XYZ file of C-alpha atoms in Angstrom:
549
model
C 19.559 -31.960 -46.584
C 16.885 -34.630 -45.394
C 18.990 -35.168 -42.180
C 18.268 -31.102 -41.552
C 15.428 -31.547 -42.596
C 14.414 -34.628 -40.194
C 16.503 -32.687 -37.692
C 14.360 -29.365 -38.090
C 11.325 -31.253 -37.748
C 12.094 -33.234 -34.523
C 13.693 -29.729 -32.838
C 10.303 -28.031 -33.562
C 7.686 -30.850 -32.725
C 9.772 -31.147 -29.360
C 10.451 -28.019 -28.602
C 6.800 -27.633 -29.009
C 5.382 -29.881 -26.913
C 7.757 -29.145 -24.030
C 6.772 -25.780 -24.543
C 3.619 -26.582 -23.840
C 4.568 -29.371 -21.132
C 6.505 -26.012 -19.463
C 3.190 -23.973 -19.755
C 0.565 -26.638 -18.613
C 2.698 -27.602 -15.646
C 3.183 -24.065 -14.706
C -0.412 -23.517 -14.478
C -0.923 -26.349 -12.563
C 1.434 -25.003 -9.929
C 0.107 -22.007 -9.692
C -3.339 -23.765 -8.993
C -2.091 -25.724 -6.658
C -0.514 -23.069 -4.838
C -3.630 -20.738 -5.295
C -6.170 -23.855 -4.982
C -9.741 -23.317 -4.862
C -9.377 -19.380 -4.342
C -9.373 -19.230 -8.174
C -12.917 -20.106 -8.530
C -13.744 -17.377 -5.262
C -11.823 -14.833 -7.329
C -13.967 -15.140 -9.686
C -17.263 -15.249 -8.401
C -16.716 -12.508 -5.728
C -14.593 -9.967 -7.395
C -16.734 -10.075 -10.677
C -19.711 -7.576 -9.015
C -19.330 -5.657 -12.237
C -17.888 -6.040 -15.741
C -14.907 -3.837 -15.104
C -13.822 -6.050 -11.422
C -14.453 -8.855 -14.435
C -11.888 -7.558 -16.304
C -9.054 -7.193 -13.480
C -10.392 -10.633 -12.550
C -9.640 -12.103 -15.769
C -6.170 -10.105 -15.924
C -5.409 -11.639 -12.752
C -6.420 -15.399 -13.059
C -5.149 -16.016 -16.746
C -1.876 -14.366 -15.757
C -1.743 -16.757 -12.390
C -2.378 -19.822 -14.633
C -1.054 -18.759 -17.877
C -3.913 -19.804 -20.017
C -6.513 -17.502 -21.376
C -8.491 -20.603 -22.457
C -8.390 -22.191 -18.712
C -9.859 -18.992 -17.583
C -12.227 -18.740 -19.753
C -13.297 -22.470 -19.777
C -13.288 -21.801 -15.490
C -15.721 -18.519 -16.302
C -18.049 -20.582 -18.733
C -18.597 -23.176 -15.836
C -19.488 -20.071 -13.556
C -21.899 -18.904 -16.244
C -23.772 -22.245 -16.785
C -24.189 -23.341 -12.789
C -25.979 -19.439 -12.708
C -23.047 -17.919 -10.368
C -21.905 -15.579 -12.957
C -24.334 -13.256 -14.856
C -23.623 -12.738 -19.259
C -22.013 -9.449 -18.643
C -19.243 -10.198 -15.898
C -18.480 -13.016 -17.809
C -17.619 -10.771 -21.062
C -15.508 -8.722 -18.483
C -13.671 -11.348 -17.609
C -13.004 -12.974 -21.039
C -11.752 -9.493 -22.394
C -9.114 -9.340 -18.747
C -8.217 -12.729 -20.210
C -7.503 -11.527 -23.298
C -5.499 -8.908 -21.484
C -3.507 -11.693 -19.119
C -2.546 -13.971 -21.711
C -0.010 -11.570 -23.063
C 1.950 -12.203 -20.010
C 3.704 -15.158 -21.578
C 4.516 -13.589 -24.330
C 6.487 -10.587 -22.282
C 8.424 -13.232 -20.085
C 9.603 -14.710 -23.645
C 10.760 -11.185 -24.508
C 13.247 -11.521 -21.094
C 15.552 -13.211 -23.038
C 16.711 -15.757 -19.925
C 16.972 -19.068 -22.236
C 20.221 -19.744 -21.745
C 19.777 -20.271 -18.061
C 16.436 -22.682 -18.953
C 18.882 -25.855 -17.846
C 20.036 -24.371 -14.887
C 16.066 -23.255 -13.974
C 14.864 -26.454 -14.737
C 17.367 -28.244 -12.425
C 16.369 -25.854 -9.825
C 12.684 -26.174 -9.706
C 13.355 -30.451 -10.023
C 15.192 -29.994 -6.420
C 12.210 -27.847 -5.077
C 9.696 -30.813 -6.144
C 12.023 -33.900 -5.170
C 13.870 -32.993 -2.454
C 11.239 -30.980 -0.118
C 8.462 -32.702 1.753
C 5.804 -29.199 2.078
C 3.287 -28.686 -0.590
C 4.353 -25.400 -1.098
C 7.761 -25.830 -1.872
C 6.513 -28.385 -4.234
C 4.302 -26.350 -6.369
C 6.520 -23.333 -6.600
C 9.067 -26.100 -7.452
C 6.658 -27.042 -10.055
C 6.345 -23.555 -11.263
C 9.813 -23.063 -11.286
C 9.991 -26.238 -13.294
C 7.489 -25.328 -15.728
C 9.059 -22.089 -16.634
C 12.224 -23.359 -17.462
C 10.417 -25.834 -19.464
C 8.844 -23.256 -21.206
C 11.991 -21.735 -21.826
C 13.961 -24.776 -23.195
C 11.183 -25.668 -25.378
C 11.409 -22.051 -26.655
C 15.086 -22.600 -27.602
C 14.693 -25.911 -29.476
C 12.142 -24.968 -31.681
C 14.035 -21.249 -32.046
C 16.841 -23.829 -33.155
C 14.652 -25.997 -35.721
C 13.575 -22.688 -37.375
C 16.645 -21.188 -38.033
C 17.161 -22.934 -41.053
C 13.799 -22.385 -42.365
C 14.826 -18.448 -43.405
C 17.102 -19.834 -45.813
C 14.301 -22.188 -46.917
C 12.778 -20.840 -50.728
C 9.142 -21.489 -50.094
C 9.167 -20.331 -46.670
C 10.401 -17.068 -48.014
C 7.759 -16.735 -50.765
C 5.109 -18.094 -47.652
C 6.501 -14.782 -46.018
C 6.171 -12.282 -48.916
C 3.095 -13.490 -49.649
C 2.116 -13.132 -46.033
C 3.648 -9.488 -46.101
C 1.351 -8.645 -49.387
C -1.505 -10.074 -47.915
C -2.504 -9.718 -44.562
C -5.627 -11.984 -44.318
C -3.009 -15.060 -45.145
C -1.512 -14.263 -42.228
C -4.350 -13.704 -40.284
C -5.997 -17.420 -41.462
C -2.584 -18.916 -40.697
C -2.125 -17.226 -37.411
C -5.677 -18.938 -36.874
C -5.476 -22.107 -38.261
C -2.013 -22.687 -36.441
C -3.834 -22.020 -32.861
C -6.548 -24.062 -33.483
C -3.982 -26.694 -34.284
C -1.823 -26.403 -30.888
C -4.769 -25.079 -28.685
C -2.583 -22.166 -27.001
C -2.409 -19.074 -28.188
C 0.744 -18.693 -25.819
C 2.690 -21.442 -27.648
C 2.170 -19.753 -31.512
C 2.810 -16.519 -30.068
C 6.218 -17.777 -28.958
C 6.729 -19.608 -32.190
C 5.910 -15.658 -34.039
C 8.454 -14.266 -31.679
C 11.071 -16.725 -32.603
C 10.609 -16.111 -36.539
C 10.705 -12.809 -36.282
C 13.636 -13.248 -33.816
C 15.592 -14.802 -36.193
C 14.756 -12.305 -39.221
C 12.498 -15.378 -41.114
C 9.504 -12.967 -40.835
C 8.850 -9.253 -40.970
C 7.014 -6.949 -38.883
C 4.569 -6.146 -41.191
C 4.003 -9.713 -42.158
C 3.770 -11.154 -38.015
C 1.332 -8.446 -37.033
C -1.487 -10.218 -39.099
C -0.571 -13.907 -37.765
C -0.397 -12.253 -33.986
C -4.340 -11.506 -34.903
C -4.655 -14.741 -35.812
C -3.554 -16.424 -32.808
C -5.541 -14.247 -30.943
C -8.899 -16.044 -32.764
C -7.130 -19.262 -32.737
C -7.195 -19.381 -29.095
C -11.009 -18.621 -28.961
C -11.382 -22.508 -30.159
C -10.783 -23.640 -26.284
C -13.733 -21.906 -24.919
C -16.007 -23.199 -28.235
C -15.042 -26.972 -27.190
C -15.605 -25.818 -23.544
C -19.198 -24.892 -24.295
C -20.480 -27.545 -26.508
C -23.325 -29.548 -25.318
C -23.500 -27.458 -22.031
C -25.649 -24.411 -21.417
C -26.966 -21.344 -23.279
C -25.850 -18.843 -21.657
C -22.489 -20.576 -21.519
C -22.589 -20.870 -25.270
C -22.724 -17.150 -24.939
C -19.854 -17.016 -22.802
C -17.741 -18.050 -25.643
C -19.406 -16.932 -28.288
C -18.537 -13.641 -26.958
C -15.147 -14.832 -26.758
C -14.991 -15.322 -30.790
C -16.791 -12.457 -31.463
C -14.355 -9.790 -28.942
C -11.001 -11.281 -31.062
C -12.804 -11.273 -34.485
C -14.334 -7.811 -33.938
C -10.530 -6.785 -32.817
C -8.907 -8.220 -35.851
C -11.050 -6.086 -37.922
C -10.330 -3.103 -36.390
C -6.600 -3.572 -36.880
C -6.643 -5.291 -39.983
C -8.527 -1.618 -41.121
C -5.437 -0.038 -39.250
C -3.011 -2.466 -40.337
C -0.387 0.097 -41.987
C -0.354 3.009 -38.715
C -0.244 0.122 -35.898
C 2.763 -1.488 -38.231
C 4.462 1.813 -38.181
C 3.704 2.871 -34.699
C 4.904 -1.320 -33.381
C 8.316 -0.337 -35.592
C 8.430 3.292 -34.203
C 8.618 1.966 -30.535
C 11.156 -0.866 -31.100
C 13.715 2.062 -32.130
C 12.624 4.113 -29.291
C 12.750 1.569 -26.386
C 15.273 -0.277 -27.975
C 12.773 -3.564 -27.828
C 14.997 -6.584 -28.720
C 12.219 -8.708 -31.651
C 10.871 -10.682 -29.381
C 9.644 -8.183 -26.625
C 8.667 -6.280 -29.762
C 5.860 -9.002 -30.714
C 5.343 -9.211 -26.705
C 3.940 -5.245 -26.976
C 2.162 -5.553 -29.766
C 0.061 -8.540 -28.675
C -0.011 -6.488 -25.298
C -1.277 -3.463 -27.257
C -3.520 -5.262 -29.331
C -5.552 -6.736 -26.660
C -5.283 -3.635 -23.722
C -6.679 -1.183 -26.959
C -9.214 -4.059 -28.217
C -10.833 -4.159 -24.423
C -10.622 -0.624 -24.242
C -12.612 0.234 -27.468
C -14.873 -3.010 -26.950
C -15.707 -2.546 -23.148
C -18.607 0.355 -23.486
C -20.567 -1.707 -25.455
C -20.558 -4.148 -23.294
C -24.217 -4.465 -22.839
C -24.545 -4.754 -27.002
C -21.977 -7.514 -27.365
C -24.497 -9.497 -24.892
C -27.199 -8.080 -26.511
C -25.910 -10.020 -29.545
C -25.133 -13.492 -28.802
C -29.044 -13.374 -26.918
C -30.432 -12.793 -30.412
C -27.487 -15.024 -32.270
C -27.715 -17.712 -29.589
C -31.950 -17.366 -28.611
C -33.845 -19.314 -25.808
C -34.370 -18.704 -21.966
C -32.584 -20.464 -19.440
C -33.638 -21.472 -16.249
C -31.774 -19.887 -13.783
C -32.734 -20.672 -9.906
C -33.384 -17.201 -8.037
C -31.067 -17.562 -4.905
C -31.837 -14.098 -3.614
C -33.949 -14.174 -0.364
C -37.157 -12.764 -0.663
C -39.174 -12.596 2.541
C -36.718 -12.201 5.567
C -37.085 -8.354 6.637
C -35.015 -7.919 9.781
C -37.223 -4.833 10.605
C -39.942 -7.180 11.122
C -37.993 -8.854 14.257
C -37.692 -5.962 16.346
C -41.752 -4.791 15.921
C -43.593 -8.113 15.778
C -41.493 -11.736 16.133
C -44.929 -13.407 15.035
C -45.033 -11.935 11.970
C -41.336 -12.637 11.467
C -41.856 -16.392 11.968
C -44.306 -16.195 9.451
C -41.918 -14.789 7.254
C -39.212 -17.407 7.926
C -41.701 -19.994 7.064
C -42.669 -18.408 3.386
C -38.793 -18.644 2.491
C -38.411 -22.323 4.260
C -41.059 -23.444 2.331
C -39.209 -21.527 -1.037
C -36.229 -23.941 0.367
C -38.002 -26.882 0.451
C -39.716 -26.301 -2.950
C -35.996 -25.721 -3.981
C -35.431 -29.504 -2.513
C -38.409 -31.186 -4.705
C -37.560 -29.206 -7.231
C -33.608 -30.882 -7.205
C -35.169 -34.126 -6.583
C -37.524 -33.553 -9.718
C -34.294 -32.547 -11.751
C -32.533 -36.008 -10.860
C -35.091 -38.520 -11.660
C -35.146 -36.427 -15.382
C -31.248 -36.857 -15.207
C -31.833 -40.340 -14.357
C -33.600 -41.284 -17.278
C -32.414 -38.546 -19.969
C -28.104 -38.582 -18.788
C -28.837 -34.947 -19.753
C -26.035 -32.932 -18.556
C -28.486 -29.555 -17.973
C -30.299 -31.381 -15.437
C -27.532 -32.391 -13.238
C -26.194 -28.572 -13.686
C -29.929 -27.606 -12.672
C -29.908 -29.640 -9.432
C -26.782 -28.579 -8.451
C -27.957 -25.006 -8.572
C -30.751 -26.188 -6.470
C -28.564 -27.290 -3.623
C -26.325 -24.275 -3.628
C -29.577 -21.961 -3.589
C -30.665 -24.433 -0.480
C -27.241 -23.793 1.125
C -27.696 -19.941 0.702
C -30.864 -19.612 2.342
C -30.160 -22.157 4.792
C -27.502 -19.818 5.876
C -29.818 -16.712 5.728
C -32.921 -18.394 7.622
C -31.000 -19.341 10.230
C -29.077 -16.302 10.554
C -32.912 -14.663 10.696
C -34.075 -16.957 13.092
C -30.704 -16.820 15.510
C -32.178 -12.950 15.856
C -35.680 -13.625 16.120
C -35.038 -15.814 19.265
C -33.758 -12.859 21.236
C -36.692 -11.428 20.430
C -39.367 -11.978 23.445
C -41.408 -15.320 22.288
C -44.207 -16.939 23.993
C -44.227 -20.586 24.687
C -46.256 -21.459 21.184
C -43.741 -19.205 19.118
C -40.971 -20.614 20.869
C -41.780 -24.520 19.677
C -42.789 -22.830 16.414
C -39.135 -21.327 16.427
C -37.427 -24.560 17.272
C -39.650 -26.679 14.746
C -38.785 -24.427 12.009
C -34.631 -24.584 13.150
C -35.101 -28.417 12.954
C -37.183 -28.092 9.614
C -34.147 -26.254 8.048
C -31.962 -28.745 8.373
C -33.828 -31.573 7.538
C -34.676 -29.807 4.141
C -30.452 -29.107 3.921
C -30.295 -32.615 4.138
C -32.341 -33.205 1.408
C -30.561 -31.032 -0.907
C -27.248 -32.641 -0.024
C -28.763 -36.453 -0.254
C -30.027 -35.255 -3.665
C -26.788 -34.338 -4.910
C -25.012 -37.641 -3.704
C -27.405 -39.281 -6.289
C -26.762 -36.909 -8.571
C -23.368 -37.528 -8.311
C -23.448 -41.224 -8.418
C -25.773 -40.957 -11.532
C -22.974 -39.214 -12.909
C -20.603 -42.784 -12.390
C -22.620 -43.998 -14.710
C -20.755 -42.347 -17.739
C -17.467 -42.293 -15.940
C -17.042 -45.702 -15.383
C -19.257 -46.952 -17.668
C -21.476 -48.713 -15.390
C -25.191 -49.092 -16.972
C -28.284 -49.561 -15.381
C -30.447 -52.847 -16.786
C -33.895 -51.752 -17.195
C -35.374 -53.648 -14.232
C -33.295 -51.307 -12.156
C -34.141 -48.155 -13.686
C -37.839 -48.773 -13.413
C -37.387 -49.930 -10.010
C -35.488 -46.402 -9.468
C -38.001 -44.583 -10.981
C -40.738 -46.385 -8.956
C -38.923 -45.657 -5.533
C -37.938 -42.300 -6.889
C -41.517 -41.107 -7.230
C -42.451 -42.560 -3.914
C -39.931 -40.365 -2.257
C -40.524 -36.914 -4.129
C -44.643 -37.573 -3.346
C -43.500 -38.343 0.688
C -41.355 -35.237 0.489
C -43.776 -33.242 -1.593
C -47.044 -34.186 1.116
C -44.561 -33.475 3.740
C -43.906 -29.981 2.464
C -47.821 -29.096 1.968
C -48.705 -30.557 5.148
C -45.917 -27.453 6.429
C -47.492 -24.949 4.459
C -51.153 -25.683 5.366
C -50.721 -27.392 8.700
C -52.492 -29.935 7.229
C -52.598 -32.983 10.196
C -53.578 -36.025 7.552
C -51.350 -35.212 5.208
C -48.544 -35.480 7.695
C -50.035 -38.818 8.822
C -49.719 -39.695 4.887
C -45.929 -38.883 4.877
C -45.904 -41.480 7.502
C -47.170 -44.041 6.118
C -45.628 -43.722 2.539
C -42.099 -43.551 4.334
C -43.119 -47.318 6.368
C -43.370 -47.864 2.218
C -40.068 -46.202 1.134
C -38.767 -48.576 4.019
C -40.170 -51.780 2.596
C -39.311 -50.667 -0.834
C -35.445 -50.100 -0.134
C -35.840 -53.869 1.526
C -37.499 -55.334 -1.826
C -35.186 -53.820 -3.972
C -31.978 -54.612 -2.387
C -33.178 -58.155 -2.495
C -33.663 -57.961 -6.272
C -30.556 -56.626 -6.871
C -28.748 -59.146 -5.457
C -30.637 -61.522 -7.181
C -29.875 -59.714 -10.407
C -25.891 -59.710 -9.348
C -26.093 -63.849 -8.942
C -27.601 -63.797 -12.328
C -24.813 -61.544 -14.055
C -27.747 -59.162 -15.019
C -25.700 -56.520 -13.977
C -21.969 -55.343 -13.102
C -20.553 -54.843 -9.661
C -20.145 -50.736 -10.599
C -23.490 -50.635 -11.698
C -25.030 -52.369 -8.373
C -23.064 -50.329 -5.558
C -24.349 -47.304 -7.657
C -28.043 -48.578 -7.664
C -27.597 -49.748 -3.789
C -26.058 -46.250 -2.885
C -29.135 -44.504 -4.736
C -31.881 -46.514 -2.794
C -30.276 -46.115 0.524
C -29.753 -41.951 -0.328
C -34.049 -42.055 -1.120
C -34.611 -43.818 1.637
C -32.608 -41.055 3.848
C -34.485 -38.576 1.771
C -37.760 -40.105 3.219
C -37.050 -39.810 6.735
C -36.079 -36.126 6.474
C -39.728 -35.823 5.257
C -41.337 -37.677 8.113
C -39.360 -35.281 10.503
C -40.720 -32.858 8.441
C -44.183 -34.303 9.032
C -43.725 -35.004 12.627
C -43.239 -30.946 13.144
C -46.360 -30.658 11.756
C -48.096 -33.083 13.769
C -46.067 -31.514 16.731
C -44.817 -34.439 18.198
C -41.597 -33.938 19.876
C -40.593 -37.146 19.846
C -36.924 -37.684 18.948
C -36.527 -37.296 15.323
C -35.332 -39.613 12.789
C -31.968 -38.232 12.380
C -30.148 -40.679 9.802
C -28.021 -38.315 7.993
């Protein structure tokens, strides 16, 4: 017996994990064949919560993870793309798409898993294209999926015959929260709801479980899986705390529902295997299909109350950066150009408050390595890129407008002004981004370097800050003070690269952490002379500008 035993164990625990191998590389083919579209999906097809829900359908059933989608939707929701309710729309069409897997287990194809397998291995190794490669992968992965299906099928045959597995079951069939705990417990354990699913479809397969006792443990999976998007959301934002708070709330909220109707959705699950003729595993497959399509249905009305909710449960305001545009009326263009510059100014200088405000965000990042500041600054550069686009866009028309000489150098000051402040944004999120080396490769900054950061930091936000208020009030000596602070910003980056070579002789500080600090000065100091072009608009001197992008 311990050899079966031994033997049942390693069939499972293998089967398992290239079950999951089969599912994970599957996914990532389908990525790779979709590539960054995913994330565009998502953020333009989710205008309202219902396109949220055929998003979600869509995405999870491309990558064949519920989780993955919804980890991909909490990012959206915490960089500000994705508003609280398109996210729940999405999360329920997850729900919805995850039941895929468990209806291409119900094709009973297993026996051909080998020859599947060997098929998508010539696809990846013997073709050159990327394409061929990831649908090699894909095909790969499935029969992966598939093999790791039949191994574990075969480690849990004997387990029917096994006594306490049969009391487990009877017990399970008399009480349908054990079910539901195990179901849970079991997902939380193997992280994919897809994998337990197919492990409930092979018991019941074999005859070790009953229908009445696998409906309860299908439930449970189905809050098992919600334990992805928790991890996903820890230590990041509210409202992506909501996200997947949501997330536990639509599958618990579900379970009780047909927990209550346990004994008509048995009877109705046993009703259509006679009727279609389901074989026991596509009979599992349609209930966990019918579970989640009715859940979304009876859940998606109230919507607005399930956000309404996890507000209260999960309090606090966020700050969100407003990337509408708020000044450029194209009516204006047509009647009175003047006016229309003076609109186009009023949302430049929104863009460059956007700038300091980034800037602001990565000196607190710099000394607090708090994640919600990077994620704030990086919403500060992609609200920079959007108006960017829309000022320019505005000002393109204005110039066909008729402008007299004055507008005209107004018009082509405020062009040049755009992209300097552009420039800004993206030099800000190159530090952000090498601030962000510092966890990754564990490079710390010694404490001379950090205040000398901080010290060259300020300089530059002040420069850039003058520069900006100087714009707004034409104000002549406070563009001649953005010059003279960047001749410091200059001298500064000089200084400090000195010192930290010093410190490098010394062994005061790592290689990693010194091309980090030397990449940071030299982005400031960029940062700087985008301000004195700034200033030198003001001032009106067209001399060439001090383009060091």
């Amino acid at each position: 017996m311990d050899m079966n035993v031994q033997e049942m164990i390693f069939e499972f625990i293998g089967g398992l994990g290239i079950f999951l191998f089969g599912i994970k590389y599957m996914g990532d083919g389908l990525q790779n064949a979709a590539g960054d579209r995913l994330k565009n999906i998502l953020d333009r097809f989710t205008t309202n919560p219902f396109m949220g829900v055929l998003a979600g359908i869509f995405i999870t059933a491309l990558i064949q993870s519920s989780s993955g989608t919804t980890a991909l939707t909490v990012a959206l929701v915490s960089a500000g793309f994705m508003k609280l309710r398109q996210a729940i729309g999405v999360i329920m069409g997850a729900n919805i798409g995850t039941t895929v897997t468990a209806f291409i287990i119900g094709i009973d194809i297993g026996a051909y898993a080998l020859p599947i397998i060997a098929l998508g291995a010539i696809l990846l190794f013997f073709f050159n294209k990327r394409a061929i490669n990831a649908l090699g992968q894909i095909v790969f992965g499935f029969g992966a999926l598939f093999l790791g299906l039949e191994l574990m099928s075969g480690g849990m045959k004997p387990l029917r015959s096994l006594e306490a597995f049969q009391d487990l079951t009877v017990s399970m069939s008399d009480n349908p929260i054990l079910g539901v705990v195990i179901g849970t417990i079991f997902t939380v354990i193997v992280q994919s709801s897809s994998a337990t699913i197919g492990i409930l479809q092979e018991l019941f397969g074999t005859g070790a479980i009953d229908l009445k006792a696998s409906l309860p443990v299908l439930f449970g999976d189905n809050i098992g899986t919600t334990i992805t998007a928790v991890l996903a959301a820890i230590g990041t934002s509210i409202s992506a705390r909501r996200a997947a708070s949501v997330h536990v709330m639509f599958n618990l909220i579900g379970t009780f529902i047909f927990m209550i109707l346990l004994i008509p959705f048995t009877n109705f699950i046993g009703y259509l295997q006679g009727v279609l003729n389901l074989n026991p595993e596509m009979t599992i497959a349609f209930a966990h299909g019918i579970f989640n399509v009715s859940n979304t249905i009876i859940q998606f009305p109230f919507i607005g109350a399930l956000a309404w909710i996890v507000t209260k449960i999960i309090p606090g305001e966020e700050k969100h950066v407003d990337m509408t545009v708020q000044h450029l009326n194209p009516k204006l263009i047509e009647h009175s150009p003047s006016v229309a510059l003076g609109q186009a100014k009023e949302e430049i200088l929104r863009m460059g408050s956007f700038a300091k405000d980034g800037l602001a965000e990565a000196i607190h990042f710099l000394n607090t390595q708090d994640k919600s500041n990077a994620s704030l600054a990086y919403q500060y550069e992609e609200a920079i890129n959007k108006l960017d686009k829309a000022i320019t866009d505005y000002l393109v028309k204005v110039s066909k407008s008729s402008l007299t000489p004055e507008h005209s150098e107004e018009h082509m000051n405020y062009m040049n002004i755009i992209r300097d402040i552009e420039r800004v944004g993206d030099h800000t999120e190159n530090i952000i981004e090498l601030l962000e080396l510092r966890t990754t490769r564990k490079a710390p900054l010694s404490a001379d370097a950090l205040g000398e950061l901080n010290e060259m930091f300020q300089l530059t936000l002040d420069t850039l800050n003058h520069a900006l208020e100087a714009l707004s009030k034409k104000d002549l000596t406070l563009a001649n003070e953005v010059l003279s602070k960047e001749v410091k910003i200059d001298q500064m980056e000089k200084d400090f690269r000195k010192t930290h070579i010093l410190r490098l002789n010394e062994g005061a500080c790592t290689g990693d952490a010194g091309i980090l600090y030397v990449d940071v000065i030299s982005n400031l100091e960029r940062i700087g002379d985008h301000a004195v072009n700034i200033a030198q608009a003001v001032l009106g001197e067209q001399k060439a500008p001090n383009v060091s992008s």
